[in-house]
Coordinates of C-alpha atoms and ligand atoms in Angstrom, one line a residue:
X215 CA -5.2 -75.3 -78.2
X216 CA -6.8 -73.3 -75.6
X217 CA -4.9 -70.5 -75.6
X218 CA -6.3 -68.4 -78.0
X219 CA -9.7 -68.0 -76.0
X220 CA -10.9 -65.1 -74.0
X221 CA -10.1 -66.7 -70.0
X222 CA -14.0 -66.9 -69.5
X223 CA -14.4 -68.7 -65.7
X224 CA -17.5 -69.2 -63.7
X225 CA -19.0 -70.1 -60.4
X226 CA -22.3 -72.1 -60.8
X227 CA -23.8 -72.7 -57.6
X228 CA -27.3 -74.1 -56.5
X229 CA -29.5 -71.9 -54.4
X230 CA -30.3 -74.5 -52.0
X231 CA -28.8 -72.7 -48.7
X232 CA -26.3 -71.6 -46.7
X233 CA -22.7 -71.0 -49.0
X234 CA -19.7 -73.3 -47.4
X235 CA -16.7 -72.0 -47.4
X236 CA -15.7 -74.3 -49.7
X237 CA -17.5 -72.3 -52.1
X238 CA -16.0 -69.4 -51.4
X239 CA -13.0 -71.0 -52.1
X240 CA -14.2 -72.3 -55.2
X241 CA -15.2 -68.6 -56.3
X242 CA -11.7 -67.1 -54.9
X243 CA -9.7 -69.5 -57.6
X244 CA -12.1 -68.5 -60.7
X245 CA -11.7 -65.0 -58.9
X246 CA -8.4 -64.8 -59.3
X247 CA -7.7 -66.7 -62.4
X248 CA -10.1 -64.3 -64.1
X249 CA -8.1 -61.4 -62.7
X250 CA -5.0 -62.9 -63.7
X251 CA -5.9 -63.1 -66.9
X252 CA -8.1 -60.3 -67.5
X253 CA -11.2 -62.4 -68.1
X254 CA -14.3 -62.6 -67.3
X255 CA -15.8 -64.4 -64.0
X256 CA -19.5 -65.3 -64.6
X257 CA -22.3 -66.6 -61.8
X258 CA -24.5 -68.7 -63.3
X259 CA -27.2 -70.0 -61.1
X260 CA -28.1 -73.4 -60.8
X261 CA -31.8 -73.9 -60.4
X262 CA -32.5 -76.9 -62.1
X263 CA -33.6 -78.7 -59.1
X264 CA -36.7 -76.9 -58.1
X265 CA -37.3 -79.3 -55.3
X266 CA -34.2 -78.4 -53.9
X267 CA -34.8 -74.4 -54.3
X268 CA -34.6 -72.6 -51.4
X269 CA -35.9 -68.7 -51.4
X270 CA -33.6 -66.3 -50.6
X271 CA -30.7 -68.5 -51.2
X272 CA -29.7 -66.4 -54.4
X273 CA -30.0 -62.9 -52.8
X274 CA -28.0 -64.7 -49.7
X275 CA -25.3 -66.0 -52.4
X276 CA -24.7 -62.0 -53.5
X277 CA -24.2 -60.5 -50.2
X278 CA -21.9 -63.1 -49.2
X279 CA -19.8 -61.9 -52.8
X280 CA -20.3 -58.4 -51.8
X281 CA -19.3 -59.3 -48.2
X282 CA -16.1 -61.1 -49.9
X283 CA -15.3 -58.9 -52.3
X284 CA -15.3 -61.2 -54.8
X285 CA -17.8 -59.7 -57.2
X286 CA -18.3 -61.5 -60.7
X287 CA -18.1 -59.6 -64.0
X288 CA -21.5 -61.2 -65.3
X289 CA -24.8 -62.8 -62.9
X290 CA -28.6 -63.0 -63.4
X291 CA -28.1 -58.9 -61.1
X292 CA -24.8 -57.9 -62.8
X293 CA -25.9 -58.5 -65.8
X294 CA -23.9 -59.3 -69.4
X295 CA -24.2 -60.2 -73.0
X296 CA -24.6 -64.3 -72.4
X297 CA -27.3 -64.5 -70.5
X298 CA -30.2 -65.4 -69.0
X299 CA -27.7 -66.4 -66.2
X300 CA -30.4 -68.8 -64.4
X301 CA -31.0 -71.8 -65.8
X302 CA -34.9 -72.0 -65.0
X303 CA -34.7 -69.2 -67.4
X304 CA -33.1 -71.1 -70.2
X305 CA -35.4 -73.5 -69.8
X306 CA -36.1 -73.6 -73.2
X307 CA -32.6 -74.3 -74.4
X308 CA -31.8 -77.4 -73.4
X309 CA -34.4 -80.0 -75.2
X310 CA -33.0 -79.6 -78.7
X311 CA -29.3 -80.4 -77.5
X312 CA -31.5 -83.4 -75.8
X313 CA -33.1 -84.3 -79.4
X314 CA -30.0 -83.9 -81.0
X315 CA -28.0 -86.8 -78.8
X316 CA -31.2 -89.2 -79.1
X317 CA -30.8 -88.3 -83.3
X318 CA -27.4 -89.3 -83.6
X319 CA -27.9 -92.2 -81.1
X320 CA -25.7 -91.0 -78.2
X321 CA -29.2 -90.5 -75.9
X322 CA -32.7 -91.9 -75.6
X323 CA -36.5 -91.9 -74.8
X324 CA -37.1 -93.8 -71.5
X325 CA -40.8 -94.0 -70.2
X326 CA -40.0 -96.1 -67.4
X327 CA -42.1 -95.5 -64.5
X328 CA -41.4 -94.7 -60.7
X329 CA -42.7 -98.3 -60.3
X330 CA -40.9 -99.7 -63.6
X331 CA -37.3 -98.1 -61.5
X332 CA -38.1 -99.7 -58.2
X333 CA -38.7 -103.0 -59.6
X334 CA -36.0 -103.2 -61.7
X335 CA -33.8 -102.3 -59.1
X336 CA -35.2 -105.6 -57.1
X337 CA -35.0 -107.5 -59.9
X338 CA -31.4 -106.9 -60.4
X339 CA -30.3 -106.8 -56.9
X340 CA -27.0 -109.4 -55.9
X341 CA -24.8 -109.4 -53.5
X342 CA -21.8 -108.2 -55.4
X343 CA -24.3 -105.1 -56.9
X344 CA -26.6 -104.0 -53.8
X345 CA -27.8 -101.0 -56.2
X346 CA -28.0 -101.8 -59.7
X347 CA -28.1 -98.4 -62.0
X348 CA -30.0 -98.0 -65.2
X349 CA -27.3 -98.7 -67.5
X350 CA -25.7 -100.9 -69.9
X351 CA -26.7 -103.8 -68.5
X352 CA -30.2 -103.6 -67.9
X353 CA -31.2 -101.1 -70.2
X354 CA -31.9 -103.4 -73.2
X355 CA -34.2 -105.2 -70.3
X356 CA -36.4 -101.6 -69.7
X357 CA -38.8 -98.9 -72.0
X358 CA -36.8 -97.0 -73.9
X359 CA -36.5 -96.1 -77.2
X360 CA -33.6 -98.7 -77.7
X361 CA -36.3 -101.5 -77.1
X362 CA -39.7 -100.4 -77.9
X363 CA -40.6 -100.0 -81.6
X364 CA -39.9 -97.0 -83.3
X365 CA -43.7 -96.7 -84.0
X366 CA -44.5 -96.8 -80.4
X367 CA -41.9 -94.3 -79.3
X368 CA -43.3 -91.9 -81.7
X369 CA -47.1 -93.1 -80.4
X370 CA -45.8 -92.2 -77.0
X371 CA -44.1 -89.1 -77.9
X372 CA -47.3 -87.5 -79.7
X373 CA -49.1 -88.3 -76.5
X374 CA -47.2 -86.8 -74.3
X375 CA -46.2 -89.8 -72.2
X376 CA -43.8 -88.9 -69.4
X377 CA -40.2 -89.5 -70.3
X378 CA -36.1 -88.1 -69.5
X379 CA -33.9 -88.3 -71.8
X380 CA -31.1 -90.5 -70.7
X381 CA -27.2 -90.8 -72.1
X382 CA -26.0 -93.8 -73.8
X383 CA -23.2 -94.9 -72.0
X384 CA -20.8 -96.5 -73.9
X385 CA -19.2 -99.7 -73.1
X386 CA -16.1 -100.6 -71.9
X387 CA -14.1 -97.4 -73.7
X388 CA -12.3 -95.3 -71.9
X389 CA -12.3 -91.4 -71.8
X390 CA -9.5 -89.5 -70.3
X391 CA -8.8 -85.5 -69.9
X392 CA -6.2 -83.5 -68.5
X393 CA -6.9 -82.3 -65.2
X394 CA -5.5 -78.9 -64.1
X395 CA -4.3 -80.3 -60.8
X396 CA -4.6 -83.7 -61.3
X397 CA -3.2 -84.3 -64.7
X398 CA -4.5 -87.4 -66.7
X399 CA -7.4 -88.8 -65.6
X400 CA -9.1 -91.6 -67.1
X401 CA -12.4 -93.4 -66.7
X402 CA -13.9 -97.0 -68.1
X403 CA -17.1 -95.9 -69.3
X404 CA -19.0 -99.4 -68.5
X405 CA -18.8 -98.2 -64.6
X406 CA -20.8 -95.1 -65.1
X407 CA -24.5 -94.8 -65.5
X408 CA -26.8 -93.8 -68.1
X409 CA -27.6 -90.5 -66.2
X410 CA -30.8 -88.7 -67.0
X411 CA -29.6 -85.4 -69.1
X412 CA -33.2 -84.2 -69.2
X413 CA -36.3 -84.7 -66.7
X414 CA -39.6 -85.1 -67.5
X415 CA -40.3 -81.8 -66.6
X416 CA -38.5 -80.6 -69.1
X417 CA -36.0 -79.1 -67.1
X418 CA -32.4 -80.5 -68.0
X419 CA -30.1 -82.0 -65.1
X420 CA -26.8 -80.8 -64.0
X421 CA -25.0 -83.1 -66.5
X422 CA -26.7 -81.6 -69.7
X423 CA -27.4 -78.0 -68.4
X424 CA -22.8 -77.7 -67.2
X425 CA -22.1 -78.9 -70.6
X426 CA -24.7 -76.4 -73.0
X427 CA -24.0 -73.5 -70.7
X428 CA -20.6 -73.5 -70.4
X429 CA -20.7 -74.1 -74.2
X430 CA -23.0 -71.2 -74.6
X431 CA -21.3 -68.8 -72.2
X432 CA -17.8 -69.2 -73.8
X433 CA -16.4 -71.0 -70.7
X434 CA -12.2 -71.7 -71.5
X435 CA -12.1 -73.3 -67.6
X436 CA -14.3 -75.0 -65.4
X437 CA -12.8 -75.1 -61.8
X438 CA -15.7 -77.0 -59.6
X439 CA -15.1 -79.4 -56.4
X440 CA -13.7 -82.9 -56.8
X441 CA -17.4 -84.6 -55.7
X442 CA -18.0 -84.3 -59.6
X443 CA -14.5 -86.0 -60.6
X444 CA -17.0 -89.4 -61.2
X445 CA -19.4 -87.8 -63.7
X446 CA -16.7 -86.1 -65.5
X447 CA -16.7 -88.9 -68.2
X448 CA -20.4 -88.2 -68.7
X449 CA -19.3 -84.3 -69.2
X450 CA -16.5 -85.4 -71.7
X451 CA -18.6 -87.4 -73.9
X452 CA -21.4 -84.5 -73.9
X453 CA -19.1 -82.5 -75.1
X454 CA -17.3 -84.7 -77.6
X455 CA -21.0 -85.5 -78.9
X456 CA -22.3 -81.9 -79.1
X457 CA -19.6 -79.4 -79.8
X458 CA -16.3 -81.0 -80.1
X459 CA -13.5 -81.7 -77.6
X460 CA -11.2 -78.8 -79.1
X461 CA -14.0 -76.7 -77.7
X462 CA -14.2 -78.1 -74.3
X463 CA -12.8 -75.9 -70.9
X464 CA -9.9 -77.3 -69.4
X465 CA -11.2 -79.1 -66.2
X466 CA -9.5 -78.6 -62.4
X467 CA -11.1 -80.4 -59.7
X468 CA -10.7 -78.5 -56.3
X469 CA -9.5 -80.8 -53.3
X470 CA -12.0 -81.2 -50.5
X471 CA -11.8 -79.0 -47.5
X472 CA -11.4 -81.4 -44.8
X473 CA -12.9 -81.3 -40.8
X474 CA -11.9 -83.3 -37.7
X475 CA -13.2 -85.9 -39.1
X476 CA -13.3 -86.2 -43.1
X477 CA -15.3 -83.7 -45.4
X478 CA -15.7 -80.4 -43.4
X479 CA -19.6 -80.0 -42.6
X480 CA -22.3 -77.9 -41.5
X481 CA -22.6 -80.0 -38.8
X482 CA -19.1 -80.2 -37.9
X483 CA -18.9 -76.4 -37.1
X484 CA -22.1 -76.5 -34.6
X485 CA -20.3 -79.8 -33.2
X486 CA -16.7 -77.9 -32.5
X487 CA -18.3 -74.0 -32.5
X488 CA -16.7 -73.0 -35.8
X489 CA -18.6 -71.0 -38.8
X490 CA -18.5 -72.7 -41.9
X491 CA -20.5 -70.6 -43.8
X492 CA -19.2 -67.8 -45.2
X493 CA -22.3 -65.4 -43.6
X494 CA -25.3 -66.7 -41.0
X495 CA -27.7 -68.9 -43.2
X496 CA -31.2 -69.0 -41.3
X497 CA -33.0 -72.5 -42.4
X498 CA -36.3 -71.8 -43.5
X499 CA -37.6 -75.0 -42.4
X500 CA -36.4 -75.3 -39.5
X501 CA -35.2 -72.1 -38.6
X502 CA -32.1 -73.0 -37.5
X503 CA -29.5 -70.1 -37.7
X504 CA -26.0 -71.2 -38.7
X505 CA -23.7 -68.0 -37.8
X506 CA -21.1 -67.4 -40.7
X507 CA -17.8 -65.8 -40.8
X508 CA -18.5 -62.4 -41.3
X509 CA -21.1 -62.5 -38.0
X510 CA -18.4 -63.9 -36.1
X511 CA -16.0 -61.7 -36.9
X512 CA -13.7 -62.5 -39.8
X513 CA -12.6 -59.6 -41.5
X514 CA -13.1 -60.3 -45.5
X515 CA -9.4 -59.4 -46.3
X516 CA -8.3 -62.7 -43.8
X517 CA -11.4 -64.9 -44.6
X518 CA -10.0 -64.5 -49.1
X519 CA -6.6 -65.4 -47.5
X520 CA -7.3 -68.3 -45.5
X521 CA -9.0 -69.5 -48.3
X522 CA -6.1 -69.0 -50.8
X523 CA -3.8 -70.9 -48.5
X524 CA -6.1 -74.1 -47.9
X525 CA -4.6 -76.3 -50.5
X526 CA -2.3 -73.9 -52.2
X527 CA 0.8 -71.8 -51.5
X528 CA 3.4 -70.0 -54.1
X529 CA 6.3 -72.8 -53.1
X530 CA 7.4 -70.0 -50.4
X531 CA 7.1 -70.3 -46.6
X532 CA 4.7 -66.8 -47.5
X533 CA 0.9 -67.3 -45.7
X534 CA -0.4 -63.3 -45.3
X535 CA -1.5 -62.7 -48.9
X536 CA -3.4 -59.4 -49.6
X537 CA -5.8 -59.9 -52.6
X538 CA -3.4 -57.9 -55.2
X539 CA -0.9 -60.4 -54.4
X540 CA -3.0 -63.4 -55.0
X541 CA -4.2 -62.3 -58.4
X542 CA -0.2 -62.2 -59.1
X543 CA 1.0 -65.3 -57.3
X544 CA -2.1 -67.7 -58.1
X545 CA -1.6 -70.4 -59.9
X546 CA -4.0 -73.3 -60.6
X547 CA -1.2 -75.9 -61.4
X548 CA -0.2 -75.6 -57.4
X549 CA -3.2 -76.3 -55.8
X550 CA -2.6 -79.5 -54.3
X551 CA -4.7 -82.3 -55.3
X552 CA -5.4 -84.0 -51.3
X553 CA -7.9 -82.6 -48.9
X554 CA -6.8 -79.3 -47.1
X555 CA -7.5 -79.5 -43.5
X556 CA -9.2 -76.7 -42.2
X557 CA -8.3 -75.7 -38.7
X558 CA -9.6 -73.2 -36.5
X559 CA -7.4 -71.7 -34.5
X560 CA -4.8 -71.1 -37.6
X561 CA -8.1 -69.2 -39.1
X562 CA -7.6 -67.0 -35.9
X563 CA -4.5 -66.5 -36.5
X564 CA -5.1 -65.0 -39.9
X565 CA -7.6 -62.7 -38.6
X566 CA -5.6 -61.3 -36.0
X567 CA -2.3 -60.5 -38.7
X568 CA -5.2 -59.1 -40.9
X569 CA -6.5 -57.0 -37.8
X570 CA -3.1 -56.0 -37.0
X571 CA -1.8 -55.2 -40.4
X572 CA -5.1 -52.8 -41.4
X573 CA -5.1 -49.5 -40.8
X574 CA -7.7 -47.7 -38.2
X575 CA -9.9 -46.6 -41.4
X576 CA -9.7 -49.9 -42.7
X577 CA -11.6 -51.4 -39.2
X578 CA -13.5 -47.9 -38.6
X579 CA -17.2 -49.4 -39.9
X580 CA -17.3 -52.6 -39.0
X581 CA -15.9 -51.8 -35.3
X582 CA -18.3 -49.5 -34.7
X583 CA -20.9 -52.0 -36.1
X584 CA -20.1 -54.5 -33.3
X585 CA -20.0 -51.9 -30.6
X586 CA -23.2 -51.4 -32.2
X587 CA -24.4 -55.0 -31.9
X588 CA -23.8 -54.3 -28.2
X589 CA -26.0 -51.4 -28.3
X590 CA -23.0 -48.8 -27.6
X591 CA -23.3 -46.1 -30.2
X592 CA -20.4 -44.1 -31.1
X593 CA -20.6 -40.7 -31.7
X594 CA -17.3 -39.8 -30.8
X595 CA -15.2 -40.8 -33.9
X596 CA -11.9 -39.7 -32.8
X597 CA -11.8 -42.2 -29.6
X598 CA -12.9 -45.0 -31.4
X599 CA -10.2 -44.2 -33.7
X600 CA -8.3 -44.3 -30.6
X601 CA -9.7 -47.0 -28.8
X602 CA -9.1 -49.5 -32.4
X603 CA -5.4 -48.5 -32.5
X604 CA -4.5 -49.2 -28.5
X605 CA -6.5 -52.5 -28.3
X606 CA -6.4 -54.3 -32.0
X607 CA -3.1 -55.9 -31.4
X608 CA -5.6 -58.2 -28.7
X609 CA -8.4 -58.7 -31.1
X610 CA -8.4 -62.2 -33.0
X611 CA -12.0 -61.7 -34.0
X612 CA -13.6 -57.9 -35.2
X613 CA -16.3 -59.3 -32.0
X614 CA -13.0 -59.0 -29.8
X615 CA -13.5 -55.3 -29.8
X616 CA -16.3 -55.7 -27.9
X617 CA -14.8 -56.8 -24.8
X618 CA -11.6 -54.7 -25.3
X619 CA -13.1 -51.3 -25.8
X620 CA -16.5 -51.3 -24.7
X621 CA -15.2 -50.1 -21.3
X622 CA -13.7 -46.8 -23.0
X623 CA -17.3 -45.8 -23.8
X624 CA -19.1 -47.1 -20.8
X625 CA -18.5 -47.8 -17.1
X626 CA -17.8 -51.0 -16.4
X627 CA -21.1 -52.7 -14.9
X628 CA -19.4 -55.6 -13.2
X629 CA -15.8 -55.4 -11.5
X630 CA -14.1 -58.3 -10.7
X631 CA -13.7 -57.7 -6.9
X632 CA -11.9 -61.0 -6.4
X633 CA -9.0 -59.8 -7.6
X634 CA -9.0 -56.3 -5.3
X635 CA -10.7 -57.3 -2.2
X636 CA -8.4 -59.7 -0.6
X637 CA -5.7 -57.6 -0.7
X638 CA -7.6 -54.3 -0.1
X639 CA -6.1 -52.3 2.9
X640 CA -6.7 -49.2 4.7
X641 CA -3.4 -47.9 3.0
X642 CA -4.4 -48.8 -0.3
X643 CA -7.3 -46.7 0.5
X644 CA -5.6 -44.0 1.2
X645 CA -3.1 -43.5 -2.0
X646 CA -6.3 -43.6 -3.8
X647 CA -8.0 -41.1 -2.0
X648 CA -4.7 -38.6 -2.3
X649 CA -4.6 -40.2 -6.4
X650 CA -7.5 -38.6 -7.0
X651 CA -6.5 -35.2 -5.3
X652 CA -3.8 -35.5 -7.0
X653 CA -5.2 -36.2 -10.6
X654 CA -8.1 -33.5 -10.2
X655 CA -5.1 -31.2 -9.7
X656 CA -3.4 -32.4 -12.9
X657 CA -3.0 -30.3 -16.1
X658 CA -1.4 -32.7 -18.0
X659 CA -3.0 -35.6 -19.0
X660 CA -1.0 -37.9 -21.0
X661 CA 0.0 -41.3 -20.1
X662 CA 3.6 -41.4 -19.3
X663 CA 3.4 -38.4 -17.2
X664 CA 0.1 -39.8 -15.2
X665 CA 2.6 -43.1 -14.9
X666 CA 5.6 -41.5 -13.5
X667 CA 3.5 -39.5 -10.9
X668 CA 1.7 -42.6 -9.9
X669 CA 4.5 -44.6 -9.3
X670 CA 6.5 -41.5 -7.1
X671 CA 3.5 -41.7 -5.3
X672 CA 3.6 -45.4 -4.7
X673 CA 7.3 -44.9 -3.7
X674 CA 6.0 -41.7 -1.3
X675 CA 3.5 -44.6 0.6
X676 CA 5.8 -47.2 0.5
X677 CA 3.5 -49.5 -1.9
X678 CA 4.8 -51.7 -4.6
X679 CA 3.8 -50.4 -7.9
X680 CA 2.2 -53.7 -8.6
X681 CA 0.1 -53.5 -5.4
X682 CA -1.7 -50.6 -7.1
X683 CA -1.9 -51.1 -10.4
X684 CA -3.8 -54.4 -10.3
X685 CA -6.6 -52.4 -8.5
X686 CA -6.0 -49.2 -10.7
X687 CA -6.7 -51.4 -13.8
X688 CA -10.1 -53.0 -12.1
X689 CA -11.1 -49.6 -11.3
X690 CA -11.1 -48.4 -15.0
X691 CA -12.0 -51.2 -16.4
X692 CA -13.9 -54.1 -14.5
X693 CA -11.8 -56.8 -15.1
X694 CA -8.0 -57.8 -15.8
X695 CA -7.3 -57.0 -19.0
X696 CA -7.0 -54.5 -21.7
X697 CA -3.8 -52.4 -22.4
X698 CA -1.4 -50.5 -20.7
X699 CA -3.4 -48.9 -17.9
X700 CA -2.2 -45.4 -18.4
X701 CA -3.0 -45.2 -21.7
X702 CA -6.4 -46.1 -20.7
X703 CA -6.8 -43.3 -18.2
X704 CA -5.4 -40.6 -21.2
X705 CA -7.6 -41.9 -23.4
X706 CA -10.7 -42.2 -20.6
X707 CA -10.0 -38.4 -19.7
X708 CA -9.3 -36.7 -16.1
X709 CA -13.2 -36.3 -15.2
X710 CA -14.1 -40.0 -16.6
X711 CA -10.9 -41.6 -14.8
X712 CA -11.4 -40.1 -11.5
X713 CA -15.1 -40.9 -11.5
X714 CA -14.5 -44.4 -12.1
X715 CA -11.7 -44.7 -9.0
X716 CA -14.5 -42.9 -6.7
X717 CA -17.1 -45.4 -7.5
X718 CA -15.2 -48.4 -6.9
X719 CA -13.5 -46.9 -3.6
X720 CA -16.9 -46.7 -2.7
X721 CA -18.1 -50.1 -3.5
X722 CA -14.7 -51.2 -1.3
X723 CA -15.5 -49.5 2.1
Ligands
LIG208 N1 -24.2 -76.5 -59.4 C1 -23.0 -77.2 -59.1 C2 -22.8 -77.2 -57.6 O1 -23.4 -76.4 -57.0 C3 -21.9 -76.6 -59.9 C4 -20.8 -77.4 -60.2 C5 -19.9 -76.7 -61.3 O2 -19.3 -75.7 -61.0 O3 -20.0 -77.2 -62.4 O4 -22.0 -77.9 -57.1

């Protein structure tokens, strides 16, 4: 029945802080399903809650889908032909779908006050029900328009008396839908609520405003994270009451992404030094900065596929997905329905295949950006070229680069003298003092031929190879590490290489 319609999908978050990747996941699947389809992927913003409204949350929420890559076709910035695309903007919208579903008895006036709430929820306290809920059973008990007169409701309606608007839970029925992922899923109405649909400010809730907008925008799927599975019966019934059932989006419930322990939080990753956002998110309030993905290195092209893969796969023993392939492989129906364990080191891993597999152009910018960071400013563009194809086979993280090339640019300021001193001797002295005769004689500077002389050298003094190059390496580069030591001297150049063996044979005597 819902095959006909355009594939209209949409990502609706609340500006309220720092995007988990969770919701990046979230927009990856409407993402790709659009893209699949050749529909439409709409961000609609969520600012129904202004108590919860954090500035700078929205303009945070774009970057980190520019950062991605995963850029919707309509938004309050992109624009499009259904908007206003922020709810506090369609304000205005929601009361007569309110009215409507008090008229035909499906909704209705409550005036109850703060204290009114707090009293009935002491009054109807047991110990089998520790937090009674306005609902069928004690809403014939409260002031509503079910109880008051319908002269009095109308008094108190004329006089502006604070009220929501609340749904009309039915009782006992059941209401079921087909879940995407989760096929048939069905709920007894009498164990859900009569949730406010819209606030005395006027402003609708989540419940009214997900049901008129995806109405209103022409929405053919909803994909949104399990925590709502429990108020989809309210959704079903909005929808049966207001535009019909045959016109309702087909419903898939994302699984949770999972921590150490349970649901993956903010807190998790400053407990085990992971990012869980997908870019830094500085807390106003407290200013508290959580660093994201992108700050800590993920390339966007690993970040999408890590993503993907936590809770789905194409039934293959495939992970490394480029973004072309997802929008051809996805499929909604295979995204299991259990948590998906997120894990750290396998998110590594995909960063370092995605480092791997790029090309040097595709790492140029954001190298040079964390060289950058480190206040080393590249000017020559052919090294760093250089310098990202020798060492990104050794970079898990874009920050990797850092500590793998930084010496190419700049002398090393520490040098681990540990691992030279003890074993320094008067003859190891000496076959660097004739190395660097010998290399300020040499016109040919390219690594294999700088290895071959070194080592006839070695045999000349009667040194093991590996005597030298452990102090050769510290000399170039401070520490032990990096690559192959001789392509480090090509690339470092005759003067820069034979500076750098002077200074530390003089820091030795
Ligand atoms: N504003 C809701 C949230 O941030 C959106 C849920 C949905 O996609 O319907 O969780």
């Amino acid at each position: 029945m819902h095959t006909t319609k355009k594939v209209r999908v949409r990502f609706a978050p609340s500006p309220t802080g720092g995007l988990h990747l969770g919701g990046v996941r979230t927009v990856l699947y409407n993402y790709l399903f659009a893209k699949q389809h050749q529909g439409d992927f709409i961000l609609r913003i969520e600012d129904t809650d202004q108590s919860r409204y954090v500035p700078g949350a929205e303009e945070y929420i774009f970057s980190c889908l520019k950062w991605t890559g995963l850029e919707p076709d309509e938004s309050p910035i992109h624009g499009g032909a259904y908007g206003p695309y922020r709810q506090s903007e369609r304000k205005a919208l929601y009361r007569q779908y309110a009215d409507q579903l008090v008229k035909n008895g499906y909704a209705y006036y409550a005036f109850d006050s703060p204290g009114e709430l707090e009293k009935m929820r002491e009054d109807f306290k047991t110990e089998q029900n520790p937090a009674p809920q306005y609902d069928h059973t004690v809403r014939s008990q409260m002031r509503n328009s079910l109880t008051l007169a319908e002269s009095e409701v109308k008094k108190l309606l004329d006089e502006n008396t604070r009220h929501v608007i609340r749904i009309k839970m039915p009782e006992n029925e059941t209401v079921s839908f087909t879940d995407m992922i989760r096929g048939e899923v069905s709920f007894n109405t009498s164990v859900v609520d009569d949730k406010v649909l819209l606030k005395a400010d006027g402003m609708p809730t989540y419940h009214l405003a997900v049901v008129v907008d995806d109405h209103l925008m022409e929405i053919s799927h909803a994909f949104r994270g399990e925590e709502w599975l429990p108020s989809a019966p309210v959704h079903i019934l909005l929808w049966k009451y207001l535009f019909g059932l045959d016109a309702m989006p087909q419903w898939a419930h994302l699984p949770l992404i999972l921590g150490p322990n349970g649901k993956l939080s903010k807190r998790d990753g400053a407990k085990y030094g992971f990012p869980v956002f997908a870019m830094s998110w500085t807390d106003a309030k407290t200013n508290e900065l959580t660093e994201g993905f992108k700050e800590k290195g993920f390339l966007p092209e690993a970040f999408i596929n890590l993503l993907a893969v936590l809770g789905w796969n194409d039934g293959t023993e495939q992970e490394i997905f480029s973004k072309a392939e997802l929008i051809e492989k996805f499929s909604i129906e295979r995204v299991h329905s259990g948590g998906a364990r997120f894990d750290y080191e396998k998110a590594k891993w995909f960063n370092h295949e995605w480092i791997k597999r790029l090309e040097v152009a595709g790492l140029r910018e954001q190298v040079k950006q964390v060289f950058s960071d480190k206040g080393i400013h590249i000017t020559d563009e052919q090294l760093l070229d250089k310098v990202i194809a020798l060492v990104k086979e050794r970079c898990h993280l874009l920050t990797d680069f850092a500590q793998q090339g930084a010496f190419f640019f700049k002398a090393p300021e520490q040098y681990d003298m540990n691992a030279v001193k003890p074993k320094w001797n008067e003859a190891k002295q000496v076959f660097f003092a004739e190395l660097i005769r010998n290399f300020e004689l040499s016109n040919n500077w390219i690594a294999h031929d700088l290895e071959t002389g070194f080592k006839e050298m070695a045999a000349a003094h009667r040194i093991k190879p590996g005597e030298l190059l452990l102090p050769f390496r510290i000399m170039l580069v401070g520490g032990k590490f990096g690559p192959h030591v001789f392509d480090i001297a090509e690339l470092l150049g005759k003067e820069e290489t034979v500076a750098r063996i002077k200074h530390l044979l003089a820091l030795l005597q």
